């Protein structure tokens, strides 16, 4: 605006807005602004925009008043400021954010309107901090429960992940902050992530691994996407011809920017030619330990300029990249609609709490032991390191500096007040870990942990309590739920299984609360009266958990991924292809990921995809369809009544799966194709309606290279989880 005024008054006071350069006119169409700015730029200015100038920023065009791009992790909150060329904190005192629940928790709400609110709120935080790109959300499919980064993603099912990512992206971008959807694509494990070459069928790529990205781009209209570290078709995905040029830009008409993962670029020509627009994280302490402040040496800096000057790269190709970057700036920093944002607000904390409360999953609740009746429960014993451990720090790039974090123990204490005596014993301990986000953090000192003594102390205390709340699971240390590596086993670490078994023996009223972003084995499942999956829930984690435990909130979360009994019950592990040989990995499980594998092999899960209990009960009526036959151009309306048969209000997620009775290529037994979350008062009944069209019936034919729909009989299955199908109805496509 300042610049416009200068122009208006400098030309003898009679200049009109028409003389303002188009790119500075906030009311001009974005494409006109892009073209106008582009034709004013020098080759050097253009190249400068295509690579980082600091750890998280890239150049604008100072001469033209075009601002820099500033990016920040990540999917769960806005990362603390780091130094110009360091991963470590700049020690600002005004960058402590609200930490929202991890994306697994968001996915577990099965509530797209909460995804929109999440996106809107985190976008407001990013905007306030002057970031115009938020490095998230992540939508890589949950293929193995060992993947250290599953907590940052939205589960194993492409339909669910798509339904949740679209509103998240729109919510973020409603603040004129770009969502940068990551990690495109096939980054389904952390082990060997920097160079593993994934071989996967075209069919699995299209049916399982791409849909959430496609939805984010085409329906969510994402303005940025991040390429992944791994390779596909022998090319790194941050500069991959097939993924970035052929699919993303040509087939999906993506008009935003492609951003490399930090240190994901390996070659100038490949990067330039294979669809990369912006390079980040190279050379410095990213993947390649090397010089510092070497931004001019980035693959897309001086080496790119040299190629252009030698006519080995064309300016037209560079212009396409710069157009995309300018578009990003006009959509964000230079948009006339840009808002102010807000940061660390009570409203954002309340949003985080709401999402956490709706995402917590009640896995088991024998004899309605939960919720805790505070009138009858006077002595509560809390056991487990996760009752106290901070879960907002650690885990890699999603690590955050929280404004505050209510631990589970604190939440329980706050809720119980003076009504009960709350005692805490650790029961187990994890080895000390190197501090994240701290410059020159020291290697932790080795410390002997006497697991048996800790266990015995907790077991003795359990005998004295009215109820025991065990709060354990995984954590954000390396080798657990943490970027950079995978877990080594499905089992709970730190001898927690032995502790849980002992606690249950000592006190049968032991509630097991798992905090994790991944499935864990539960050898004690038949002894534990109640089990809760409580995720990484951020700032308000403890309050949200207490609300569910004490029944202020009726749980309504459903699992976004399967809990297998054993690792071998998962396709990638049963077939032995995970983690690959270090160089290559073939996804032999093909389209049979998650529940699709268990269905095919007839394996019972420990807890099924879509499972989650409530403190009330629901009855499903008979499903009705408006017709029993349809053509590919028609749709069928299916309705089913659902009644709350308990005594309190509760929400249920009604799930629609499609079963194809006969097909030319093998298909999963069933696939999620719809869901609705409904809130019902006690005794209330509602009709839930789904429309089924061709899109719910198609599959990808590798041979033909297209989505096809085959006529014949299908079944619509309505369930309360993927393993609890309440009603089936047949229809025909002719
Ligand atoms: C991660 C990205 C992250 C980036 C910047 C990388 O290590 O894979 O998800 O956005 O770092 O912190």
XYZ file of C-alpha atoms and ligand atoms in Angstrom:
746
model
C 0.000 0.000 0.000
C 2.859 2.327 0.892
C 4.346 1.767 -2.540
C 1.056 2.534 -4.268
C 0.793 5.826 -2.447
C 4.305 6.804 -3.429
C 3.486 6.242 -7.056
C 0.175 8.043 -6.844
C 1.676 11.195 -5.432
C 5.032 11.230 -7.145
C 3.641 11.616 -10.669
C 2.610 15.242 -10.199
C -0.291 14.345 -7.964
C -2.621 13.414 -10.830
C -1.688 9.789 -11.321
C -4.534 7.321 -11.081
C -4.607 3.754 -9.858
C -4.444 2.705 -13.503
C -0.785 3.745 -13.537
C 0.061 1.533 -10.601
C 1.995 -1.461 -11.851
C -0.479 -4.295 -12.239
C 1.494 -6.603 -9.961
C 1.059 -4.105 -7.129
C -2.633 -3.665 -7.696
C -4.318 -5.877 -5.119
C -7.530 -5.856 -7.096
C -5.983 -7.130 -10.317
C -6.433 -10.845 -11.125
C -3.579 -12.961 -9.733
C -2.542 -14.198 -13.179
C -2.195 -10.628 -14.465
C -0.090 -9.705 -11.458
C 2.114 -12.756 -12.062
C 2.751 -11.902 -15.719
C 3.422 -8.263 -14.942
C 5.921 -9.053 -12.188
C 7.618 -11.761 -14.230
C 8.376 -9.481 -17.155
C 10.042 -6.982 -14.819
C 12.479 -9.522 -13.367
C 16.086 -10.262 -14.300
C 17.396 -13.775 -14.781
C 19.299 -13.525 -11.498
C 16.211 -12.392 -9.615
C 14.244 -15.287 -11.022
C 16.831 -17.896 -10.062
C 17.159 -16.413 -6.589
C 13.517 -17.246 -5.978
C 13.945 -20.941 -6.702
C 16.121 -21.807 -3.737
C 16.409 -21.108 -0.039
C 18.249 -18.115 1.399
C 18.060 -19.432 4.961
C 16.899 -22.555 6.735
C 13.231 -21.729 6.188
C 13.050 -18.739 3.834
C 13.596 -17.837 0.198
C 14.158 -14.530 -1.565
C 11.546 -12.187 -2.850
C 12.428 -9.392 -5.250
C 13.487 -6.481 -3.020
C 13.848 -4.116 -5.997
C 10.176 -4.617 -6.842
C 8.896 -4.740 -3.292
C 8.006 -8.433 -3.577
C 8.457 -10.029 -0.160
C 10.333 -13.151 0.883
C 8.673 -16.500 1.468
C 8.826 -17.707 5.043
C 7.933 -21.304 5.794
C 7.469 -23.163 9.011
C 6.788 -26.660 10.257
C 4.669 -28.281 10.696
C 1.444 -30.102 10.800
C 0.682 -29.702 14.531
C 1.750 -26.174 15.419
C 4.006 -23.368 14.233
C 7.605 -24.222 14.967
C 9.803 -21.984 17.096
C 12.056 -19.541 15.239
C 15.415 -20.993 14.343
C 18.658 -19.225 13.521
C 19.344 -18.216 9.925
C 21.359 -21.283 9.078
C 20.658 -23.647 11.970
C 18.021 -26.100 13.029
C 18.301 -24.791 16.570
C 16.167 -22.263 18.348
C 16.815 -18.539 18.035
C 15.635 -18.170 21.647
C 12.829 -15.796 20.892
C 10.481 -15.199 23.782
C 7.323 -14.682 21.754
C 7.164 -17.814 19.616
C 5.506 -20.332 21.974
C 2.555 -21.756 20.109
C -0.573 -23.737 20.786
C 0.224 -27.355 20.011
C -2.706 -29.016 18.304
C -3.263 -32.788 18.454
C -1.167 -34.886 16.085
C -2.771 -35.653 12.735
C -3.533 -39.262 13.746
C -5.704 -37.818 16.506
C -7.400 -35.478 14.066
C -8.052 -38.386 11.693
C -9.503 -40.343 14.633
C -12.234 -37.726 15.060
C -13.633 -38.718 11.646
C -15.013 -35.196 11.704
C -14.164 -33.105 8.626
C -15.545 -29.931 10.192
C -12.974 -30.270 12.968
C -10.287 -30.662 10.301
C -11.435 -27.347 8.853
C -11.308 -25.706 12.281
C -7.859 -27.225 12.909
C -6.601 -25.832 9.595
C -8.152 -22.428 10.181
C -6.662 -22.180 13.686
C -3.131 -23.341 12.842
C -3.281 -21.081 9.777
C -4.086 -18.125 12.030
C -1.061 -18.986 14.155
C 1.162 -19.213 11.066
C -0.165 -15.936 9.679
C 0.442 -14.103 12.946
C 4.022 -15.351 12.911
C 4.381 -14.020 9.364
C 4.768 -17.402 7.717
C 3.202 -17.690 4.307
C 3.711 -21.448 3.955
C 2.870 -24.056 6.589
C 4.828 -27.272 6.031
C 1.925 -29.655 6.441
C -0.352 -31.569 6.491
C 1.176 -35.004 5.919
C -0.884 -37.652 4.197
C 1.444 -40.560 3.603
C -0.483 -43.784 4.044
C 0.063 -45.864 7.166
C 1.586 -48.986 5.649
C 3.537 -50.406 8.580
C 3.024 -49.770 12.294
C 6.778 -49.355 12.610
C 6.971 -46.128 10.584
C 8.378 -43.511 12.951
C 6.344 -40.749 11.330
C 2.872 -42.266 11.256
C 1.803 -39.864 14.003
C 2.115 -36.984 11.536
C -0.223 -38.638 9.016
C -3.904 -39.473 8.690
C -4.031 -43.241 8.817
C -4.238 -46.215 6.492
C -7.253 -45.456 4.360
C -7.165 -43.202 1.284
C -10.833 -42.246 1.556
C -10.578 -41.160 5.192
C -7.282 -39.323 4.637
C -8.766 -37.534 1.610
C -11.904 -36.526 3.472
C -9.841 -35.072 6.323
C -7.061 -33.387 4.354
C -9.313 -31.308 2.105
C -10.918 -29.214 4.886
C -7.567 -28.923 6.709
C -6.020 -27.380 3.596
C -8.975 -25.036 2.991
C -8.885 -23.981 6.633
C -5.169 -23.116 6.556
C -5.462 -21.299 3.252
C -8.459 -19.228 4.378
C -5.763 -17.194 6.185
C -3.761 -16.588 3.001
C -1.203 -19.063 4.276
C -0.349 -21.900 1.891
C -0.627 -25.477 3.086
C 2.336 -27.515 1.827
C 1.046 -31.069 1.594
C 3.770 -33.632 2.239
C 5.613 -35.958 1.512
C 4.838 -36.615 -2.134
C 5.029 -39.598 -2.428
C 5.643 -43.143 -1.153
C 7.484 -41.997 1.972
C 5.898 -44.744 4.049
C 8.830 -45.492 6.315
C 11.672 -43.551 7.851
C 14.216 -46.337 7.665
C 16.424 -45.761 4.604
C 14.171 -42.832 3.678
C 16.888 -40.781 1.996
C 17.539 -43.198 -0.825
C 15.231 -46.212 -0.731
C 13.734 -46.818 -4.178
C 10.118 -47.900 -3.947
C 8.680 -50.234 -6.540
C 4.915 -50.315 -6.426
C 2.227 -51.238 -8.920
C 0.494 -48.415 -10.775
C -2.684 -49.723 -9.254
C -1.540 -49.432 -5.631
C -0.038 -46.037 -6.420
C -3.358 -44.761 -7.757
C -5.718 -46.536 -5.358
C -3.777 -46.274 -2.100
C -0.851 -43.848 -2.128
C -1.994 -40.931 -4.314
C -5.689 -40.245 -3.563
C -5.168 -38.048 -0.484
C -2.623 -35.906 -2.365
C -4.950 -35.679 -5.342
C -7.854 -34.627 -3.127
C -5.669 -32.019 -1.410
C -4.712 -30.598 -4.801
C -7.975 -30.844 -6.702
C -10.583 -30.356 -3.974
C -8.523 -28.609 -1.303
C -6.748 -26.473 -3.928
C -3.453 -26.709 -2.059
C -1.000 -23.986 -3.067
C 2.151 -25.999 -2.298
C 3.318 -29.590 -2.152
C 6.537 -31.083 -0.782
C 8.407 -33.858 -2.593
C 9.695 -36.684 -0.424
C 13.205 -37.939 0.334
C 12.858 -41.449 -1.059
C 13.153 -42.537 -4.659
C 10.595 -43.858 -7.121
C 11.457 -45.124 -10.591
C 15.075 -44.591 -9.474
C 14.616 -40.811 -9.141
C 14.414 -38.885 -5.908
C 10.820 -37.803 -5.381
C 11.728 -34.154 -4.840
C 12.705 -34.139 -8.520
C 10.734 -36.918 -10.036
C 9.526 -36.634 -13.610
C 6.608 -39.016 -13.240
C 5.305 -37.731 -9.913
C 5.886 -33.991 -10.277
C 5.573 -33.333 -13.980
C 3.420 -36.113 -15.401
C 0.980 -36.661 -12.557
C 0.929 -33.551 -10.371
C 1.377 -30.770 -12.881
C -0.030 -32.308 -16.081
C -2.658 -34.810 -15.000
C -3.901 -32.955 -11.902
C -3.331 -29.433 -13.249
C -1.567 -28.344 -10.057
C -0.783 -24.636 -10.383
C 1.039 -24.204 -7.057
C 4.683 -24.653 -6.095
C 6.620 -27.838 -5.551
C 9.026 -27.592 -2.633
C 11.799 -30.106 -2.002
C 12.058 -31.806 1.339
C 14.934 -30.320 3.307
C 18.003 -31.840 1.703
C 15.946 -33.802 -0.802
C 17.666 -32.351 -3.886
C 20.611 -34.197 -5.394
C 21.136 -32.952 -8.919
C 20.671 -29.643 -10.727
C 19.492 -30.948 -14.095
C 17.067 -33.425 -12.573
C 15.689 -30.774 -10.249
C 15.334 -28.226 -13.029
C 13.800 -30.591 -15.560
C 11.715 -32.817 -13.327
C 9.287 -30.331 -11.911
C 10.926 -28.891 -8.794
C 10.208 -25.199 -8.175
C 11.900 -24.479 -4.839
C 14.917 -26.113 -3.225
C 15.337 -26.140 0.550
C 17.680 -27.584 3.126
C 20.611 -28.602 0.940
C 24.232 -28.455 2.117
C 23.673 -27.161 5.602
C 22.819 -29.396 8.482
C 20.094 -31.050 6.468
C 20.804 -34.281 4.719
C 24.236 -33.335 3.495
C 26.458 -32.199 6.275
C 28.668 -29.634 4.673
C 29.361 -25.962 4.488
C 27.201 -23.481 6.240
C 25.545 -20.511 4.588
C 26.151 -22.111 1.228
C 22.866 -20.999 -0.277
C 24.525 -19.761 -3.460
C 25.864 -23.242 -4.010
C 22.479 -24.909 -3.887
C 21.718 -27.060 -6.904
C 19.189 -24.487 -8.048
C 21.337 -21.432 -7.277
C 24.596 -20.653 -9.100
C 24.720 -24.045 -10.863
C 21.255 -23.372 -12.278
C 22.227 -19.865 -13.341
C 25.250 -21.335 -15.112
C 23.037 -23.785 -16.985
C 20.778 -20.952 -18.071
C 23.665 -18.795 -19.202
C 25.128 -21.698 -21.163
C 21.731 -22.297 -22.744
C 21.573 -25.763 -21.200
C 18.336 -24.804 -19.485
C 15.631 -22.597 -20.946
C 14.296 -19.378 -19.493
C 10.780 -20.492 -20.417
C 11.136 -23.445 -18.067
C 12.455 -21.118 -15.355
C 9.514 -18.794 -15.996
C 7.107 -21.613 -15.216
C 8.758 -22.065 -11.808
C 8.793 -18.344 -11.114
C 5.162 -17.948 -12.159
C 4.263 -20.567 -9.559
C 6.318 -18.836 -6.875
C 4.828 -15.438 -7.720
C 1.359 -16.983 -7.647
C 2.167 -18.259 -4.148
C 3.155 -14.757 -3.044
C 0.100 -13.081 -4.559
C -2.132 -15.688 -2.942
C -0.499 -15.142 0.443
C 1.775 -12.243 1.389
C 0.553 -9.855 -1.289
C -3.118 -10.756 -1.216
C -5.528 -7.910 -0.517
C -7.543 -10.302 1.646
C -4.690 -11.124 3.983
C -5.833 -11.238 7.591
C -3.900 -10.567 10.780
C -3.980 -13.986 12.366
C -3.703 -14.710 16.070
C -1.274 -16.701 18.159
C -1.390 -18.775 21.308
C -4.964 -17.735 21.940
C -7.391 -19.375 24.375
C -9.645 -20.043 21.357
C -6.916 -22.060 19.681
C -6.276 -23.988 22.880
C -10.002 -24.730 23.115
C -9.990 -25.936 19.502
C -7.072 -28.231 20.306
C -8.930 -29.589 23.318
C -12.115 -30.206 21.344
C -10.197 -32.120 18.663
C -8.354 -34.111 21.317
C -11.595 -35.002 23.094
C -13.225 -36.155 19.877
C -10.156 -38.067 18.753
C -9.501 -40.146 21.870
C -10.538 -43.727 21.163
C -12.147 -45.957 23.770
C -10.869 -49.327 22.607
C -12.285 -51.550 25.333
C -14.606 -50.938 28.276
C -15.676 -54.181 29.939
C -18.627 -53.900 32.331
C -18.648 -50.147 31.766
C -15.761 -49.651 34.162
C -15.374 -46.223 32.572
C -16.206 -43.434 33.086
C -14.732 -43.146 36.559
C -17.363 -42.407 39.158
C -15.646 -39.726 41.200
C -18.130 -40.143 44.058
C -17.073 -43.743 44.600
C -13.396 -43.489 43.706
C -11.333 -42.021 46.461
C -7.838 -43.370 45.809
C -6.519 -43.098 42.276
C -3.085 -44.417 41.432
C -1.508 -43.069 38.250
C 1.362 -45.164 36.894
C 3.604 -44.595 33.897
C 6.138 -42.203 32.493
C 3.752 -40.809 29.880
C 1.572 -39.354 32.625
C 4.251 -36.693 32.944
C 6.455 -36.758 29.881
C 6.261 -33.819 27.494
C 5.111 -34.983 24.094
C 5.233 -31.644 22.317
C 9.031 -31.648 22.106
C 10.857 -34.294 20.083
C 9.814 -36.464 17.185
C 11.813 -34.524 14.573
C 10.642 -31.575 12.500
C 7.198 -31.500 14.128
C 8.775 -30.682 17.511
C 7.271 -27.529 19.011
C 7.762 -24.935 21.689
C 4.436 -25.074 23.496
C 2.905 -22.100 25.223
C 1.891 -24.659 27.829
C 1.201 -28.379 27.964
C -1.176 -30.008 30.403
C 0.200 -33.466 31.173
C -2.205 -36.339 31.776
C -1.360 -36.334 35.497
C -2.036 -32.630 35.772
C -5.298 -32.998 33.845
C -6.429 -35.798 36.157
C -5.466 -33.794 39.255
C -7.247 -30.685 37.982
C -10.397 -32.657 37.227
C -10.497 -34.730 40.403
C -9.798 -31.721 42.639
C -10.205 -32.552 46.303
C -12.574 -35.415 45.571
C -9.879 -38.055 45.389
C -6.363 -38.722 46.541
C -4.146 -39.007 43.470
C -0.848 -40.799 43.849
C 1.772 -41.160 41.125
C 4.514 -43.735 40.674
C 6.617 -44.072 37.528
C 6.431 -47.880 37.163
C 8.860 -47.798 34.232
C 11.374 -45.421 32.736
C 12.778 -44.760 29.292
C 16.510 -44.234 28.902
C 17.567 -40.576 28.763
C 17.476 -39.182 25.227
C 19.397 -36.409 23.535
C 17.509 -33.141 23.792
C 15.960 -31.947 20.565
C 16.100 -28.312 19.372
C 19.056 -27.502 21.632
C 22.349 -26.406 20.059
C 25.245 -28.664 21.001
C 22.944 -30.883 23.058
C 25.026 -33.339 25.007
C 24.886 -37.070 24.415
C 22.845 -38.436 27.312
C 24.686 -40.055 30.158
C 24.169 -43.792 30.436
C 21.959 -44.555 33.394
C 21.135 -47.918 34.885
C 17.374 -48.432 35.095
C 16.147 -51.018 37.554
C 12.929 -51.962 35.734
C 12.025 -54.628 38.249
C 12.282 -52.303 41.230
C 10.137 -49.690 39.470
C 7.608 -52.385 38.576
C 7.474 -53.765 42.102
C 6.950 -50.344 43.599
C 4.030 -49.669 41.255
C 2.515 -53.115 41.758
C 2.566 -52.712 45.544
C 0.938 -49.291 45.272
C -1.724 -50.680 42.909
C -3.040 -52.980 45.655
C -3.909 -49.977 47.792
C -5.815 -48.031 45.123
C -9.491 -47.970 44.180
C -8.504 -47.657 40.545
C -5.216 -47.656 38.625
C -4.656 -45.487 35.576
C -1.672 -46.772 33.645
C -0.444 -44.113 31.224
C 2.277 -45.392 28.928
C 2.804 -46.215 25.279
C 5.458 -44.763 23.000
C 7.127 -41.356 23.043
C 8.887 -38.900 20.739
C 12.389 -40.289 21.226
C 14.364 -41.673 18.314
C 13.248 -45.215 17.522
C 9.735 -44.533 18.835
C 7.312 -42.071 17.184
C 10.071 -39.966 15.714
C 11.285 -38.797 12.351
C 14.484 -40.251 10.955
C 14.070 -43.883 11.956
C 11.471 -46.554 12.544
C 10.463 -48.538 15.592
C 12.088 -51.917 15.865
C 9.112 -53.837 17.159
C 5.348 -53.685 17.581
C 5.789 -54.309 21.314
C 5.593 -51.595 23.905
C 9.110 -50.539 24.921
C 10.724 -50.329 28.381
C 9.181 -53.553 29.744
C 5.735 -52.002 29.918
C 3.959 -55.278 29.096
C 5.277 -56.955 32.248
C 4.298 -53.919 34.281
C 0.756 -53.797 32.874
C 0.235 -57.524 33.550
C 1.442 -57.115 37.119
C -0.737 -54.074 37.699
C -3.838 -55.876 36.448
C -3.063 -58.855 38.724
C -2.586 -56.525 41.673
C -5.652 -54.472 40.887
C -8.198 -55.702 38.330
C -9.480 -52.150 38.020
C -6.491 -51.089 35.942
C -7.282 -48.846 32.994
C -4.626 -48.900 30.276
C -4.081 -45.619 28.463
C -1.752 -45.718 25.494
C -0.186 -42.512 24.225
C 1.205 -43.121 20.756
C 0.837 -42.380 17.079
C 1.092 -46.019 16.151
C -0.451 -49.389 16.880
C 1.162 -51.437 19.646
C 0.879 -55.108 20.601
C -1.249 -55.828 23.684
C -0.524 -59.304 25.049
C -2.581 -58.409 28.155
C -5.662 -57.371 26.161
C -7.922 -60.049 27.641
C -7.074 -59.084 31.186
C -7.371 -55.309 30.875
C -10.907 -54.116 31.647
C -10.530 -50.857 29.746
C -8.099 -49.562 27.134
C -7.842 -46.081 25.661
C -5.775 -44.774 22.730
C -5.017 -41.171 23.665
C -2.580 -40.087 20.882
C -0.278 -37.047 21.120
C -2.805 -34.408 21.977
C -0.697 -31.291 22.423
C -1.291 -28.330 24.680
C -4.561 -29.544 26.191
C -3.714 -33.279 26.219
C -4.215 -33.849 29.946
C -7.490 -31.948 30.190
C -8.915 -33.800 27.207
C -7.939 -37.173 28.629
C -9.425 -36.339 32.029
C -12.700 -35.242 30.398
C -13.016 -38.652 28.789
C -11.895 -40.630 31.858
C -14.361 -38.881 34.155
C -17.179 -38.892 31.621
C -17.552 -35.154 30.991
C -17.003 -36.074 27.374
C -18.470 -39.150 25.791
C -15.734 -40.652 23.580
C -16.463 -40.797 19.869
C -13.062 -41.327 18.225
C -12.557 -44.229 15.836
C -9.248 -45.770 14.803
C -7.802 -44.405 11.552
C -5.654 -47.531 11.278
C -5.727 -51.182 12.246
C -4.143 -52.511 15.424
C -2.857 -55.947 14.367
C -2.310 -58.677 16.959
C 1.151 -59.383 15.558
C 3.432 -57.653 13.096
C 3.026 -60.606 10.732
C -0.665 -59.724 10.436
C 0.343 -56.700 8.389
C 0.934 -57.232 4.657
C 4.281 -55.436 4.397
C 5.659 -57.636 7.171
C 3.916 -60.893 6.235
C 5.438 -60.706 2.765
C 8.819 -59.731 4.114
C 9.428 -56.710 1.905
C 9.688 -54.142 4.721
C 12.178 -52.439 5.171
C 13.815 -53.392 1.866
C 17.497 -54.077 1.417
C 18.576 -50.481 1.943
C 18.478 -49.681 -1.766
C 15.198 -51.097 -2.984
C 11.837 -52.079 -1.640
C 8.960 -53.633 -3.530
C 5.504 -53.103 -2.092
C 4.388 -56.702 -2.556
C 1.332 -56.063 -0.412
C 0.135 -54.009 -3.396
C -3.354 -52.601 -2.749
C -3.792 -54.742 0.368
C -2.788 -52.200 2.975
C -4.298 -52.050 6.479
C -7.705 -53.671 6.830
C -7.609 -54.628 3.150
C -4.858 -57.130 4.015
C -6.539 -58.556 7.102
C -9.809 -58.978 5.201
C -8.062 -60.770 2.356
C -6.228 -63.134 4.682
C -9.166 -63.541 7.035
C -7.185 -62.331 10.033
C -8.863 -60.885 13.097
C -7.369 -57.576 14.168
C -6.597 -56.677 17.754
C -8.676 -53.547 17.143
C -10.129 -52.861 13.741
C -9.899 -49.816 11.523
C -12.912 -47.657 12.346
C -13.343 -49.146 15.821
C -14.130 -47.007 18.851
C -16.619 -47.359 21.708
C -18.875 -44.873 23.436
C -20.393 -44.564 26.905
C -23.748 -44.988 25.209
C -25.004 -47.624 22.756
C -26.361 -47.350 19.230
C -28.796 -49.537 17.355
C -28.730 -49.710 13.601
C -31.974 -50.279 11.698
C -32.343 -51.771 8.257
C -30.688 -49.999 5.351
C -32.972 -48.921 2.523
C -32.031 -47.933 -0.997
C -34.107 -45.889 -3.417
C -33.343 -48.374 -6.176
C -31.525 -51.665 -6.552
C -30.079 -51.055 -10.009
C -28.152 -48.147 -11.422
C -26.188 -47.196 -14.509
C -22.742 -45.631 -14.287
C -24.321 -42.208 -14.749
C -26.808 -42.658 -11.900
C -26.579 -42.841 -8.157
C -28.242 -44.800 -5.415
C -29.377 -43.236 -2.177
C -28.955 -45.451 0.834
C -30.460 -44.601 4.177
C -30.288 -46.271 7.540
C -31.701 -45.295 10.895
C -29.390 -45.125 13.880
C -30.743 -44.833 17.398
C -29.033 -43.924 20.653
C -30.274 -46.674 22.964
C -28.305 -45.609 26.018
C -28.902 -42.992 28.648
C -26.623 -40.187 27.539
C -25.827 -38.142 24.478
C -23.161 -39.539 22.199
C -21.747 -39.413 18.695
C -21.423 -42.324 16.313
C -19.461 -42.611 13.094
C -21.580 -44.537 10.618
C -19.336 -46.116 7.999
C -20.137 -47.204 4.441
C -17.999 -49.890 2.820
C -18.419 -51.217 -0.714
C -17.934 -54.875 -1.570
C -17.577 -55.822 -5.224
C -19.027 -59.301 -5.704
C -17.120 -60.138 -8.876
C -14.385 -58.294 -10.722
C -11.831 -59.011 -13.407
C -8.909 -57.963 -11.220
C -8.780 -58.945 -7.536
C -10.277 -56.328 -5.244
C -10.230 -55.815 -1.481
C -13.135 -57.506 0.323
C -14.410 -54.059 1.209
C -13.359 -50.439 0.962
C -14.469 -47.391 2.884
C -16.485 -45.127 0.581
C -18.427 -42.939 2.986
C -18.859 -41.992 6.642
C -20.994 -39.658 8.702
C -20.538 -38.592 12.294
C -23.841 -37.948 14.019
C -24.624 -36.668 17.488
C -27.651 -38.263 19.154
C -29.336 -37.484 22.454
C -30.444 -40.437 24.576
C -33.285 -42.182 22.740
C -32.887 -40.003 19.677
C -33.015 -41.617 16.258
C -31.674 -40.219 12.999
C -31.726 -41.325 9.419
C -28.244 -41.327 7.921
C -28.081 -41.005 4.153
C -25.306 -41.886 1.722
C -25.221 -41.505 -2.024
C -23.334 -44.120 -3.973
C -22.128 -43.200 -7.420
C -19.618 -44.534 -9.888
C -16.711 -43.099 -7.892
C -17.427 -45.525 -5.070
C -17.268 -48.484 -7.442
C -14.259 -47.823 -9.681
C -10.840 -49.385 -9.494
C -7.596 -48.667 -11.293
C -6.702 -51.009 -14.121
C -2.904 -51.128 -14.498
C -3.124 -52.648 -17.954
C -5.357 -49.926 -19.327
C -3.834 -47.152 -17.215
C -7.248 -45.861 -16.187
C -10.008 -46.057 -13.606
C -12.688 -48.493 -14.688
C -16.091 -49.472 -13.463
C -17.416 -52.953 -14.167
C -21.076 -53.791 -14.270
C -22.373 -56.479 -11.954
C -23.478 -56.894 -8.371
C -22.092 -54.860 -5.490
C -22.936 -54.735 -1.808
C -23.125 -51.708 0.431
C -22.062 -52.588 3.962
C -22.926 -50.265 6.805
C -20.852 -50.634 9.934
C -19.803 -49.174 13.208
C -16.243 -50.257 12.342
C -14.601 -52.215 9.544
C -15.066 -55.357 11.656
C -18.562 -54.612 12.928
C -20.809 -54.587 9.882
C -24.417 -54.033 10.889
C -26.185 -54.242 7.595
C -25.558 -55.334 3.999
C -27.588 -54.584 0.925
C -27.099 -55.675 -2.687
C -27.398 -53.498 -5.770
C -26.530 -53.864 -9.389
C -24.643 -51.685 -11.804
C -25.783 -52.325 -15.375
C 10.979 -33.152 7.076
C 9.888 -32.237 6.595
C 10.037 -30.896 7.240
C 11.408 -30.342 6.922
C 11.677 -28.982 7.496
C 12.362 -32.534 6.946
O 13.297 -33.273 7.627
O 10.932 -34.373 6.379
O 8.634 -32.800 6.887
O 9.005 -30.056 6.820
O 12.374 -31.223 7.448
O 11.817 -29.040 8.854
